[in-house]
Amino acid sequence: MDKADLLARLAEGHAARITVVTPNTRLSQALVSDFDVFQIAKDKTVWEAADILPFSAFVERLYEDALYSDIPDELPQLLTPAQEEWLWAEAIRAAPRELLSIADTAAQCRDAWRLLHAWQLPLTQGTEDTQAFHEWASAYRRRTAGEIDAARLPELLLQHLRWLKLPKLLVAYGFDLMPAQTRAFLDGLGVEVVECKPLAFDAAVSRLSFSSAREELEKAAAWARARLEDRGQLPNSSNESAARSAGSSVAVPDLRIGVVIPDLQLRRAEVVRIFSRTMRPGYNLPGAKAEAMPFNVSLGIPLAQYPVVALALDLLRFSRDELPFPEVSSLILSPFLGGAETELSERARMDVYLRRKADATLTLPKLIGLLDKSDLRARLEKVFAVARDDLLAPQTPSEWARHFTALLEAAGFPGERSPDSTEYQTVAKWNEMLSELSRLERIASRMSFHSALQALKRLCAETLFQPESGDAPIQVLGILESAGLEFDHLWVSGLTDEAWPLQARPNPFVPIALQRKAGIPEASAEGSLALDRRITEGWKTAAKEVVLSSFSHDEDRELAPSPLIADLPETTLDLPVFPRFRDLVFAQKRISSTEDRVAPPVAATKIKGGTRVLADQSACPFRAFARHRLGARELEAPVEGLDAADRGNLLHALMKHLWAALKDSSSLEKDLSKEIQSAAAEAVKELRLEGRFAELERTRLQQLAAEWLDVERRRAPFEVVASEKSQTFTVAGLQFDGRIDRMDRLAGGGHALIDYKTSRQLTPKQWEPPRPDDPQLPLYAVSSKEEVTAVAFAKVRRGEMRLMGFSRDKDALPGVREAKAWKPLLEDWRREAERLGASFASGEARVDPKRELQTCRYCDLHTVCRVYEKVNPLKEDEGADGEGAAS
């Protein structure tokens, strides 16, 4: 039967008793759309819906007909996919074999079981994999006694034909390759069965090549938009207003544009971004009107990746287990908890507070203890109360589903604001997953909390979901989804020699020889090539215009076109250039300039931030302005163990307590084990470390102190006169608080200033004017009331212990160089400190990183200063010191 006859017969309505089955859902939807267009062309406004459905849905419908008929035999219950996988997992778990991932193996076994029945293959043993599958399948068959799965359902129905409601004519539409079980089922129904193929167009086929996959995708999107504009679907976008209104027209129902992308699942986000930007520049601007895009991406994403479902799963897990802080932070700020809109600002402040006070991981009780009284705390307390109401003893799946629902309701899920269409449909799908969990009760009587949650998470991870939307003229498809469809225009991309034809993918649990003998395409390279050649030939007649394209480079690899399209001559295609929104904005040339490098002068004389203010002013004036006047800070994030600041504080506390006991160099001649142990213990106590972690830190600090004292023993006699001493310094009329790590009185006269450091990148060059990287010690030296004759970094790092710096006198400290001119050096430091202080006080706030992007590498203000608009990242000096002024 040709397609025109099929549509005409379908138009006869119910009386004709015609049913059409297709290989997949997308092809059945396309045929329904073709039938609707056929009826509209006959000026009909109302017509009877055609009976068109996928083959699997047809089989399930027959089963339901038999189930509710007067059949004398009791039919076995049909298992859901989740129930099948659970029983496979149970069969695998009971076998004497150890596997890393039982759930993944169960899914692969289910695929092998379907393959065996679809192609009517025997269950045999051979390799270790097939032998294991034979054992699991035998156990699975025993566990499903009295039940039936989708793989065996056609064979069951053939035994009860007299109770089935069968059509008079059954049309198999678009089957390129029909499995043996499907053929046997259709032949065994005892009704007239005919086949029908999609239309074949006399197409204009062209082959294009691009330099990269991204360029190819951008050109495909531009081509699709151009074809829409040819039909008057999109206005020409030559100005900003056109960018805002692009794509707002309603699609003509009979216009079909297909874009096929081989690795669509991996590139889905990129595809949506590029097509959205091409169809409607400025679509993602704040305040932009939400309008339906003229394209639809066929593949959904796992349900678990939708924010509302991810929040629900995290909250359920959090009710019993600890979570990493980033997940707790997302939970606190989520719009899907009750009170999120009312407490929006307050919850943002809670998050900032917790980033400073919380541990790297949190439990629900600990989080509640850290929160002040608020709606969020009250809701989390309700969640905790519900979690405690149910004991940890195993319960049935339906009981766990009700428990999970009660936990979410206690939290106010899914939030107080009105959900949009996507969120509404996603929540409905989430409720379906809870129902699927409940259905496991038929085959799993009781399970633990974590088993139930893991089963629910797997259901959400394996369920690909895409919210329903209106018809769109542009369909973005995967390769196999496109087979059998018809278009007005078709672009098939990514046809490189590596991607097409597809590689053979035989199932490891079914003997490969049997798969090849049965003609399963994926079982061999020859079978895959034959199938892909037929698909390619189908593309060439699937539309009036067909574009087959490839790209030549993937990073540093060169690629060639697929051999299945290499016989076509390479051509070019003249496509309009659709500018991005930024190009449209710049084309308007509405540019205004404001000089904002100078802020108001500093009014206060007491400056918060200590000498770090001058270091930031030296590194970049804007950094000092933003941090110390605007209070701009990167959000902190709790880390496991100690961060760099905590380790520095531990070192300073260690040295403070150690030299409080030692006093001077004369004490270095005796055994200092007790003093070292005491200082390490006091330092750990000062930072409130506890348990095994505190013990490890005490041991580390003791080793650090013992190794450092070997450096101190090589010095000439000295006396420690100040340790961790707070002091106020005045620079350019501004007062800064500082803290001197240590000051020693030297035997040769004068004093030495010592600053403890643990950084690997450490050098006295950081003090050199102009714009010293670390002006702290030079400032202390020129501001001290005592005579300073040496300044030094103390590098306290295992295996790298040393002193480094400058001194007035030769050999004043080991490793410290004698300055050629000590007083001029101090004067240079004084002038530079005054200059930096005066610059900050005057409001100098220009974006001027000392070493360009080397300085910016570890800065957290990029989004505020927009330095990348000023500095070309390609000019970055790769050979420069990575620390520099950013340390």
PDB file of N, CA, C and O in Angstrom, residues 91 102 120 166 196 209 226 247 255 259-260 302 348 443 545 592 616 655 692 729 742 756-757 770 786 827 874:
ATOM      1  N   ALA A  91      18.159 -11.388  40.862  1.00  0.00           N
ATOM      2  CA  ALA A  91      18.730 -12.622  40.330  1.00  0.00           C
ATOM      3  C   ALA A  91      20.251 -12.563  40.297  1.00  0.00           C
ATOM      4  O   ALA A  91      20.938 -13.541  40.615  1.00  0.00           O
ATOM      5  N   ILE A 102      25.751  -3.793  40.185  1.00  0.00           N
ATOM      6  CA  ILE A 102      24.658  -4.722  39.908  1.00  0.00           C
ATOM      7  C   ILE A 102      23.560  -4.029  39.104  1.00  0.00           C
ATOM      8  O   ILE A 102      22.975  -4.614  38.186  1.00  0.00           O
ATOM      9  N   GLN A 120      14.215 -14.049  18.441  1.00  0.00           N
ATOM     10  CA  GLN A 120      13.920 -15.472  18.639  1.00  0.00           C
ATOM     11  C   GLN A 120      15.191 -16.311  18.650  1.00  0.00           C
ATOM     12  O   GLN A 120      15.356 -17.274  17.891  1.00  0.00           O
ATOM     13  N   LEU A 166      -9.173  -7.294  17.423  1.00  0.00           N
ATOM     14  CA  LEU A 166      -8.221  -7.098  16.335  1.00  0.00           C
ATOM     15  C   LEU A 166      -8.824  -6.236  15.241  1.00  0.00           C
ATOM     16  O   LEU A 166     -10.040  -6.261  15.001  1.00  0.00           O
ATOM     17  N   CYS A 196       3.704  -0.377   4.410  1.00  0.00           N
ATOM     18  CA  CYS A 196       3.655   0.931   3.750  1.00  0.00           C
ATOM     19  C   CYS A 196       4.954   1.670   4.053  1.00  0.00           C
ATOM     20  O   CYS A 196       5.457   1.613   5.190  1.00  0.00           O
ATOM     21  N   SER A 209      31.173  20.850   3.816  1.00  0.00           N
ATOM     22  CA  SER A 209      32.219  20.559   4.796  1.00  0.00           C
ATOM     23  C   SER A 209      32.575  21.841   5.531  1.00  0.00           C
ATOM     24  O   SER A 209      32.625  22.925   4.924  1.00  0.00           O
ATOM     25  N   ALA A 226      16.900  30.504   7.867  1.00  0.00           N
ATOM     26  CA  ALA A 226      16.698  31.038   6.521  1.00  0.00           C
ATOM     27  C   ALA A 226      15.520  30.365   5.825  1.00  0.00           C
ATOM     28  O   ALA A 226      14.732  31.021   5.132  1.00  0.00           O
ATOM     29  N   GLY A 247      11.148  35.097  15.634  1.00  0.00           N
ATOM     30  CA  GLY A 247      10.584  33.818  16.022  1.00  0.00           C
ATOM     31  C   GLY A 247       9.252  33.890  16.701  1.00  0.00           C
ATOM     32  O   GLY A 247       8.767  32.890  17.204  1.00  0.00           O
ATOM     33  N   LEU A 255       4.958  22.823   7.493  1.00  0.00           N
ATOM     34  CA  LEU A 255       6.365  23.089   7.235  1.00  0.00           C
ATOM     35  C   LEU A 255       7.208  22.240   8.173  1.00  0.00           C
ATOM     36  O   LEU A 255       7.071  22.335   9.393  1.00  0.00           O
ATOM     37  N   VAL A 259      16.863  18.795  11.376  1.00  0.00           N
ATOM     38  CA  VAL A 259      18.312  18.904  11.563  1.00  0.00           C
ATOM     39  C   VAL A 259      18.739  17.688  12.382  1.00  0.00           C
ATOM     40  O   VAL A 259      18.300  17.523  13.524  1.00  0.00           O
ATOM     41  N   VAL A 260      19.551  16.841  11.797  1.00  0.00           N
ATOM     42  CA  VAL A 260      19.987  15.604  12.451  1.00  0.00           C
ATOM     43  C   VAL A 260      21.391  15.797  12.989  1.00  0.00           C
ATOM     44  O   VAL A 260      22.285  16.252  12.265  1.00  0.00           O
ATOM     45  N   PRO A 302      17.733  13.314  31.453  1.00  0.00           N
ATOM     46  CA  PRO A 302      17.270  12.532  32.603  1.00  0.00           C
ATOM     47  C   PRO A 302      16.460  13.393  33.566  1.00  0.00           C
ATOM     48  O   PRO A 302      16.820  14.535  33.857  1.00  0.00           O
ATOM     49  N   ALA A 348      19.516  34.250  51.498  1.00  0.00           N
ATOM     50  CA  ALA A 348      20.808  34.584  50.894  1.00  0.00           C
ATOM     51  C   ALA A 348      21.813  34.952  51.982  1.00  0.00           C
ATOM     52  O   ALA A 348      22.982  34.554  51.927  1.00  0.00           O
ATOM     53  N   ILE A 443       6.905  -7.010  43.784  1.00  0.00           N
ATOM     54  CA  ILE A 443       8.026  -7.955  43.674  1.00  0.00           C
ATOM     55  C   ILE A 443       9.081  -7.732  44.760  1.00  0.00           C
ATOM     56  O   ILE A 443      10.026  -8.500  44.865  1.00  0.00           O
ATOM     57  N   GLU A 545      14.778  19.227  -0.200  1.00  0.00           N
ATOM     58  CA  GLU A 545      16.157  19.732  -0.104  1.00  0.00           C
ATOM     59  C   GLU A 545      16.867  18.950   0.990  1.00  0.00           C
ATOM     60  O   GLU A 545      16.393  18.886   2.126  1.00  0.00           O
ATOM     61  N   SER A 592      28.162  55.592  25.289  1.00  0.00           N
ATOM     62  CA  SER A 592      28.468  56.706  26.188  1.00  0.00           C
ATOM     63  C   SER A 592      29.657  56.308  27.043  1.00  0.00           C
ATOM     64  O   SER A 592      29.844  55.140  27.368  1.00  0.00           O
ATOM     65  N   ASP A 616      47.026  45.433  48.242  1.00  0.00           N
ATOM     66  CA  ASP A 616      46.024  45.426  47.179  1.00  0.00           C
ATOM     67  C   ASP A 616      46.123  46.679  46.307  1.00  0.00           C
ATOM     68  O   ASP A 616      45.962  46.610  45.084  1.00  0.00           O
ATOM     69  N   MET A 655      54.576  29.362  66.613  1.00  0.00           N
ATOM     70  CA  MET A 655      55.787  30.143  66.869  1.00  0.00           C
ATOM     71  C   MET A 655      55.588  31.085  68.072  1.00  0.00           C
ATOM     72  O   MET A 655      56.524  31.309  68.853  1.00  0.00           O
ATOM     73  N   ARG A 692      40.935  13.055  66.154  1.00  0.00           N
ATOM     74  CA  ARG A 692      42.067  12.511  65.404  1.00  0.00           C
ATOM     75  C   ARG A 692      42.719  13.585  64.545  1.00  0.00           C
ATOM     76  O   ARG A 692      43.942  13.601  64.386  1.00  0.00           O
ATOM     77  N   PHE A 729      50.055  51.630  62.520  1.00  0.00           N
ATOM     78  CA  PHE A 729      50.997  52.350  61.670  1.00  0.00           C
ATOM     79  C   PHE A 729      50.260  53.497  60.980  1.00  0.00           C
ATOM     80  O   PHE A 729      49.093  53.363  60.602  1.00  0.00           O
ATOM     81  N   ARG A 742      57.377  38.769  64.395  1.00  0.00           N
ATOM     82  CA  ARG A 742      58.464  38.571  65.365  1.00  0.00           C
ATOM     83  C   ARG A 742      59.521  39.653  65.173  1.00  0.00           C
ATOM     84  O   ARG A 742      59.828  40.045  64.046  1.00  0.00           O
ATOM     85  N   TYR A 756      56.784  35.090  59.082  1.00  0.00           N
ATOM     86  CA  TYR A 756      56.645  33.667  58.765  1.00  0.00           C
ATOM     87  C   TYR A 756      55.811  33.483  57.497  1.00  0.00           C
ATOM     88  O   TYR A 756      54.735  34.062  57.347  1.00  0.00           O
ATOM     89  N   LYS A 757      56.304  32.639  56.598  1.00  0.00           N
ATOM     90  CA  LYS A 757      55.610  32.349  55.352  1.00  0.00           C
ATOM     91  C   LYS A 757      55.693  30.847  55.055  1.00  0.00           C
ATOM     92  O   LYS A 757      56.664  30.183  55.422  1.00  0.00           O
ATOM     93  N   PRO A 770      58.946  50.104  42.213  1.00  0.00           N
ATOM     94  CA  PRO A 770      57.615  50.620  42.561  1.00  0.00           C
ATOM     95  C   PRO A 770      56.597  49.481  42.649  1.00  0.00           C
ATOM     96  O   PRO A 770      56.804  48.417  42.089  1.00  0.00           O
ATOM     97  N   GLU A 786      61.909  51.043  67.154  1.00  0.00           N
ATOM     98  CA  GLU A 786      63.228  50.446  67.364  1.00  0.00           C
ATOM     99  C   GLU A 786      64.062  50.581  66.099  1.00  0.00           C
ATOM    100  O   GLU A 786      63.535  50.769  64.997  1.00  0.00           O
ATOM    101  N   GLU A 827      64.565  54.406  52.895  1.00  0.00           N
ATOM    102  CA  GLU A 827      63.911  55.616  52.397  1.00  0.00           C
ATOM    103  C   GLU A 827      63.044  55.304  51.171  1.00  0.00           C
ATOM    104  O   GLU A 827      61.944  55.846  51.015  1.00  0.00           O
ATOM    105  N   LEU A 874      45.567  37.047  25.495  1.00  0.00           N
ATOM    106  CA  LEU A 874      46.610  36.440  24.674  1.00  0.00           C
ATOM    107  C   LEU A 874      47.982  37.032  24.957  1.00  0.00           C
ATOM    108  O   LEU A 874      48.999  36.461  24.590  1.00  0.00           O
TER     109      LEU A 874
END
